[in-house]
Amino acid sequence: MSLNLKFHIIAACLVAAFLTTNAQTHSSEIGLQSDNDSYLLQGSDRYYTDGIFLFYRHALKTSSNAALQNKVLGFELGQKIYNPQTGNIPSANTVDRPFAGYLYAGASLNLLYKNESNLKLGAQIGMIGPAAGGEGAQKFVHNTFGFYSLNGWMYQIKNAFQLNLSAEYNRLLARSDGFDVSASGYANLGTGFTGAGVGPLFRLGKLGQLFNSISTQSTAIAKENAPQTNNGEFFVHYKPQFNYVAYDATIEGGLFNKKETGSLEVTRVPVRAIFSNQVGVSFVSKRWVIDYTATFPTSVVKPQHYSQQWASITLLYRFN
């Protein structure tokens, strides 16, 4: 599928969504997210170059818990692909960010409170290395759509089993007509990813409350827990964030892996302090949830020869 065709499909989905009116209550949703640096139309193919994720979320009853407004159980499958400054490198010493794939399955429980705070707990199991299929997936795309030939995956991060835990917390700080700001933070702990991040989230437009919003992955909600007015969402958002990286297996290799004599694996040391900016637009209608977000982080390794950026496109379908 060409990039032009992808954008025409996305535009058609947006038009169809705008033709619907108010949002309705749905307890389940299914959909996908695609990450790619080409969505920024800059012609780059480097660093975090591609990601694909499938989601299923279902809202649970909150029973007699007076503080909880919503509770969402989620499942996901995902693959992330990383390469250096390009997917075609002449030698190992030109690898700035290592070649790596990450394939995983995950589950999460999102607890959303009436005071518009939430705590989302998650766990993932998976693999990095050749078993994650990054090389095969990238070669399939390049060969299918006539992109340039790849060279360098022989230097990729070696196989390592992954068990990663995560926690995310958000809380509303202030809201006026059509504008709000909330605090957001996360922490990761595992064999692949350990670190934390914090920053504010600014939203401007038609806003949903944070216990039933795309901003907190809670557009699924049980009918008895839904707010009295549920008119959908349409807003722009901006999120500056400070991130601390204690460990990243896609850069440093498996936590328990030892460097083997004669191995072609290339690893690097990550930058520990990373600042990122996210900007995008979100829309929620009767059945559809659509989001476009661009991410611009500072360097993740040293030396990193170019800047890194990508965009994420999310499309979810809501049902009972």
Coordinates of C-alpha atoms in Angstrom, one line a residue:
M1 CA 0.0 0.0 0.0
S2 CA 1.5 3.3 -1.0
L3 CA 1.8 6.2 1.5
N4 CA -0.6 8.2 -0.6
L5 CA -3.2 5.5 -0.5
K6 CA -2.8 5.2 3.3
F7 CA -3.6 8.9 3.8
H8 CA -6.6 8.7 1.5
I9 CA -8.0 5.8 3.6
I10 CA -7.3 7.7 6.8
A11 CA -9.0 10.8 5.4
A12 CA -12.1 8.7 4.4
C13 CA -12.3 7.3 7.9
L14 CA -12.2 10.9 9.3
V15 CA -15.0 12.0 7.0
A16 CA -17.1 9.0 7.9
A17 CA -16.5 9.7 11.6
F18 CA -17.5 13.4 11.2
L19 CA -20.8 12.4 9.6
T20 CA -21.8 10.8 12.9
T21 CA -23.1 12.9 15.7
N22 CA -22.9 12.4 19.4
A23 CA -20.9 9.5 20.9
Q24 CA -22.7 6.6 22.6
T25 CA -21.7 4.3 25.4
H26 CA -19.9 1.1 24.3
S27 CA -18.3 -1.4 26.7
S28 CA -15.8 -2.9 24.2
E29 CA -13.5 -1.7 21.4
I30 CA -11.0 -3.3 19.0
G31 CA -8.5 -1.7 16.7
L32 CA -4.9 -1.0 15.7
Q33 CA -2.2 1.5 15.8
S34 CA 0.5 2.0 13.2
D35 CA 3.8 3.9 14.0
N36 CA 6.1 5.0 11.2
D37 CA 8.5 7.8 10.5
S38 CA 7.2 8.1 6.9
Y39 CA 3.9 9.4 8.3
L40 CA 5.7 12.8 8.8
L41 CA 6.4 12.9 5.0
Q42 CA 10.1 13.6 5.6
G43 CA 11.4 10.6 3.6
S44 CA 13.4 9.2 6.6
D45 CA 13.8 5.6 7.5
R46 CA 15.8 5.5 10.7
Y47 CA 15.9 4.6 14.4
Y48 CA 12.3 3.7 15.6
T49 CA 11.2 3.1 12.1
D50 CA 8.0 1.0 12.4
G51 CA 5.5 -0.4 14.9
I52 CA 2.2 -2.2 14.6
F53 CA -0.2 -2.9 17.5
L54 CA -3.6 -4.7 17.8
F55 CA -5.8 -3.8 20.7
Y56 CA -8.9 -5.2 22.5
R57 CA -10.4 -3.4 25.5
H58 CA -13.4 -4.2 27.6
A59 CA -14.9 -2.1 30.4
L60 CA -15.7 -3.9 33.6
K61 CA -18.3 -3.1 36.2
T62 CA -17.0 -1.1 39.1
S63 CA -19.4 -2.8 41.5
S64 CA -19.9 -0.8 44.7
N65 CA -16.6 1.0 44.6
A66 CA -17.6 4.6 45.3
A67 CA -14.4 6.1 44.1
L68 CA -14.1 4.3 40.7
Q69 CA -16.0 5.6 37.7
N70 CA -14.6 3.2 35.1
K71 CA -12.4 0.1 34.9
V72 CA -11.0 -1.2 31.6
L73 CA -9.3 -4.5 30.9
G74 CA -7.0 -4.4 27.9
F75 CA -5.1 -6.9 25.7
E76 CA -2.6 -6.1 22.9
L77 CA -0.2 -7.7 20.5
G78 CA 2.7 -5.6 19.1
Q79 CA 5.9 -5.4 17.1
K80 CA 8.5 -2.6 17.1
I81 CA 11.3 -2.3 14.6
Y82 CA 14.5 -0.3 15.0
N83 CA 17.4 0.3 12.7
P84 CA 20.4 2.8 12.5
Q85 CA 20.5 6.0 10.5
T86 CA 19.4 3.8 7.5
G87 CA 18.4 0.2 6.9
N88 CA 21.3 -0.1 4.4
I89 CA 24.7 0.3 6.1
P90 CA 28.1 -0.6 4.7
S91 CA 29.8 -1.8 8.0
A92 CA 29.3 -2.3 11.7
N93 CA 31.0 0.9 12.7
T94 CA 28.3 2.9 10.9
V95 CA 25.6 1.5 13.2
D96 CA 24.7 4.3 15.6
R97 CA 21.4 2.9 16.9
P98 CA 21.4 -0.9 16.8
F99 CA 19.1 -3.0 14.6
A100 CA 16.5 -4.6 16.8
G101 CA 13.0 -6.1 16.8
Y102 CA 10.6 -6.4 19.8
L103 CA 7.6 -8.7 19.6
Y104 CA 5.2 -9.0 22.6
A105 CA 1.8 -9.8 24.0
G106 CA 0.5 -7.7 26.8
A107 CA -2.4 -7.1 29.2
S108 CA -3.4 -4.1 31.3
L109 CA -5.9 -3.0 33.9
N110 CA -6.9 0.7 33.9
L111 CA -8.5 2.0 37.1
L112 CA -10.2 5.4 36.4
Y113 CA -11.5 7.5 39.3
K114 CA -14.4 10.0 39.6
N115 CA -11.8 12.7 40.5
E116 CA -10.4 12.3 36.9
S117 CA -7.2 10.5 38.0
N118 CA -6.3 7.0 36.8
L119 CA -3.8 4.3 37.4
K120 CA -3.0 1.9 34.5
L121 CA -1.0 -1.3 35.3
G122 CA 0.4 -3.4 32.5
A123 CA 2.6 -6.5 31.8
Q124 CA 4.2 -7.7 28.6
I125 CA 6.0 -10.9 27.6
G126 CA 7.9 -11.3 24.4
M127 CA 11.2 -11.5 22.6
I128 CA 13.9 -9.2 21.2
G129 CA 16.3 -10.3 18.5
P130 CA 15.8 -12.4 15.4
A131 CA 12.9 -14.3 17.1
A132 CA 11.0 -11.0 17.1
G133 CA 10.8 -11.0 13.3
G134 CA 12.0 -7.4 12.7
E135 CA 14.2 -8.3 9.8
G136 CA 11.6 -10.3 8.0
A137 CA 8.9 -7.7 8.5
Q138 CA 11.0 -4.9 7.2
K139 CA 12.3 -6.9 4.2
F140 CA 8.7 -7.8 3.3
V141 CA 7.6 -4.2 3.3
H142 CA 10.7 -3.0 1.3
N143 CA 10.4 -5.8 -1.2
T144 CA 6.6 -5.5 -1.6
F145 CA 6.6 -1.8 -2.2
G146 CA 9.9 -1.4 -4.1
F147 CA 11.8 0.4 -1.4
Y148 CA 15.6 0.3 -1.2
S149 CA 17.5 -2.9 -0.4
L150 CA 18.3 -3.6 3.2
N151 CA 21.8 -4.5 4.6
G152 CA 23.0 -4.7 8.2
W153 CA 20.5 -7.0 10.0
M154 CA 23.4 -9.4 10.7
Y155 CA 24.4 -6.9 13.4
Q156 CA 21.1 -7.0 15.2
I157 CA 20.5 -7.4 18.9
K158 CA 20.5 -11.1 19.9
N159 CA 17.5 -13.2 21.1
A160 CA 16.4 -12.5 24.7
F161 CA 13.2 -13.3 26.5
Q162 CA 11.3 -10.3 27.8
L163 CA 9.2 -9.7 30.8
N164 CA 8.2 -6.0 31.4
L165 CA 5.9 -4.3 33.8
S166 CA 4.5 -0.8 33.6
A167 CA 2.5 1.7 35.5
E168 CA 1.0 4.9 34.3
Y169 CA -0.7 7.7 36.3
N170 CA -2.7 10.7 35.1
R171 CA -4.5 13.4 37.1
L172 CA -6.5 16.4 36.1
L173 CA -5.0 19.7 37.3
A174 CA -7.2 22.4 35.9
R175 CA -10.0 22.8 33.3
S176 CA -11.8 25.8 31.8
D177 CA -14.2 25.9 28.9
G178 CA -12.6 23.8 26.1
F179 CA -9.2 23.6 27.7
D180 CA -7.6 21.5 30.4
V181 CA -4.2 20.4 31.7
S182 CA -3.3 17.2 33.5
A183 CA -0.2 15.7 35.0
S184 CA 1.1 12.4 33.5
G185 CA 3.8 10.0 34.6
Y186 CA 4.9 6.4 33.9
A187 CA 7.4 3.9 35.2
N188 CA 8.7 0.7 33.6
L189 CA 10.5 -2.2 35.2
G190 CA 11.7 -5.4 33.4
T191 CA 14.3 -7.3 31.5
G192 CA 13.9 -5.1 28.5
F193 CA 12.8 -1.6 29.6
T194 CA 13.4 0.1 32.9
G195 CA 12.9 3.8 33.3
A196 CA 10.4 6.6 34.1
G197 CA 8.9 9.7 32.7
V198 CA 6.8 12.7 33.7
G199 CA 5.2 15.7 32.0
P200 CA 2.0 17.7 31.5
L201 CA -0.7 17.1 29.0
F202 CA -2.5 20.1 27.4
R203 CA -5.8 19.6 25.5
L204 CA -7.8 22.2 23.6
G205 CA -11.2 21.5 22.0
K206 CA -14.2 19.3 22.7
L207 CA -13.0 17.3 25.7
G208 CA -14.2 14.2 27.5
Q209 CA -13.7 13.6 31.2
L210 CA -10.5 11.6 31.9
F211 CA -12.4 8.5 33.1
N212 CA -14.0 8.2 29.7
S213 CA -11.5 9.6 27.2
I214 CA -9.1 8.7 24.4
S215 CA -6.4 10.5 26.5
T216 CA -6.5 7.7 29.1
Q217 CA -7.3 4.8 26.8
S218 CA -10.8 4.6 28.4
T219 CA -13.3 5.2 25.6
A220 CA -14.8 1.8 26.5
I221 CA -17.1 2.2 29.5
A222 CA -20.0 0.2 31.0
K223 CA -23.4 1.7 30.4
E224 CA -24.1 2.1 34.2
N225 CA -20.8 4.0 34.6
A226 CA -21.1 6.4 31.7
P227 CA -21.5 10.1 32.4
Q228 CA -24.9 11.8 31.8
T229 CA -23.5 13.7 28.8
N230 CA -21.4 11.8 26.4
N231 CA -21.0 13.9 23.3
G232 CA -17.7 12.6 22.0
E233 CA -14.4 14.3 21.7
F234 CA -12.5 16.4 19.2
F235 CA -9.3 18.2 20.4
V236 CA -5.7 18.9 19.7
H237 CA -3.1 17.9 22.4
Y238 CA 0.4 18.7 23.3
K239 CA 2.6 16.7 25.7
P240 CA 6.2 17.7 26.6
Q241 CA 7.8 14.9 28.7
F242 CA 11.1 14.2 30.5
N243 CA 12.2 10.5 30.3
Y244 CA 14.9 8.7 32.2
V245 CA 16.2 5.5 30.6
A246 CA 17.8 3.0 33.1
Y247 CA 17.9 0.1 30.6
D248 CA 16.8 -0.4 27.0
A249 CA 17.4 -3.9 25.7
T250 CA 16.9 -2.9 22.1
I251 CA 20.0 -0.7 22.4
E252 CA 22.1 -2.5 25.1
G253 CA 21.1 -6.1 24.3
G254 CA 19.5 -8.7 26.5
L255 CA 19.9 -8.0 30.2
F256 CA 21.4 -11.5 30.9
N257 CA 23.1 -12.0 27.5
K258 CA 26.9 -12.3 27.4
K259 CA 28.9 -11.0 24.5
E260 CA 30.0 -14.1 22.5
T261 CA 33.4 -14.3 20.8
G262 CA 33.0 -13.7 17.1
S263 CA 29.4 -12.4 17.5
L264 CA 28.4 -9.7 15.0
E265 CA 25.9 -8.2 17.4
V266 CA 26.3 -4.4 17.8
T267 CA 25.1 -2.8 21.0
R268 CA 25.4 0.8 22.2
V269 CA 24.9 2.8 25.4
P270 CA 21.7 4.8 25.5
V271 CA 21.3 8.4 26.5
R272 CA 19.9 8.3 30.0
A273 CA 18.0 11.6 29.9
I274 CA 15.6 12.1 27.0
F275 CA 13.2 15.0 26.4
S276 CA 10.3 14.5 24.0
N277 CA 7.5 16.5 22.5
Q278 CA 4.2 15.0 21.3
V279 CA 1.6 16.9 19.4
G280 CA -1.6 15.6 17.7
V281 CA -5.3 15.5 17.2
S282 CA -7.9 13.1 18.6
F283 CA -11.5 12.4 17.6
V284 CA -14.2 10.1 19.2
S285 CA -17.6 9.5 17.6
K286 CA -20.4 7.0 18.0
R287 CA -18.4 4.1 16.8
W288 CA -14.9 5.3 15.9
V289 CA -11.9 6.5 17.8
I290 CA -9.2 8.2 15.7
D291 CA -5.9 9.7 16.8
Y292 CA -2.8 11.1 15.0
T293 CA 0.2 11.9 17.1
A294 CA 3.7 13.0 16.1
T295 CA 6.6 12.4 18.5
F296 CA 9.9 14.3 18.5
P297 CA 12.5 13.0 21.1
T298 CA 16.0 14.1 21.6
S299 CA 18.9 11.7 20.9
V300 CA 18.6 8.1 22.3
V301 CA 22.2 7.1 21.7
K302 CA 25.6 8.9 21.3
P303 CA 26.6 9.6 18.7
Q304 CA 23.3 9.8 16.9
H305 CA 23.9 11.2 13.5
Y306 CA 20.4 12.5 12.8
S307 CA 17.2 13.6 14.7
Q308 CA 14.5 11.0 15.4
Q309 CA 10.8 11.5 14.9
W310 CA 7.8 9.4 14.0
A311 CA 4.0 9.6 13.9
S312 CA 1.3 7.2 15.3
I313 CA -2.1 6.6 13.7
T314 CA -4.7 4.9 15.8
L315 CA -8.1 3.6 14.7
L316 CA -10.5 1.8 17.1
Y317 CA -14.0 0.5 16.6
R318 CA -16.4 0.6 19.5
F319 CA -19.1 -2.0 20.2
N320 CA -21.2 -3.5 23.0

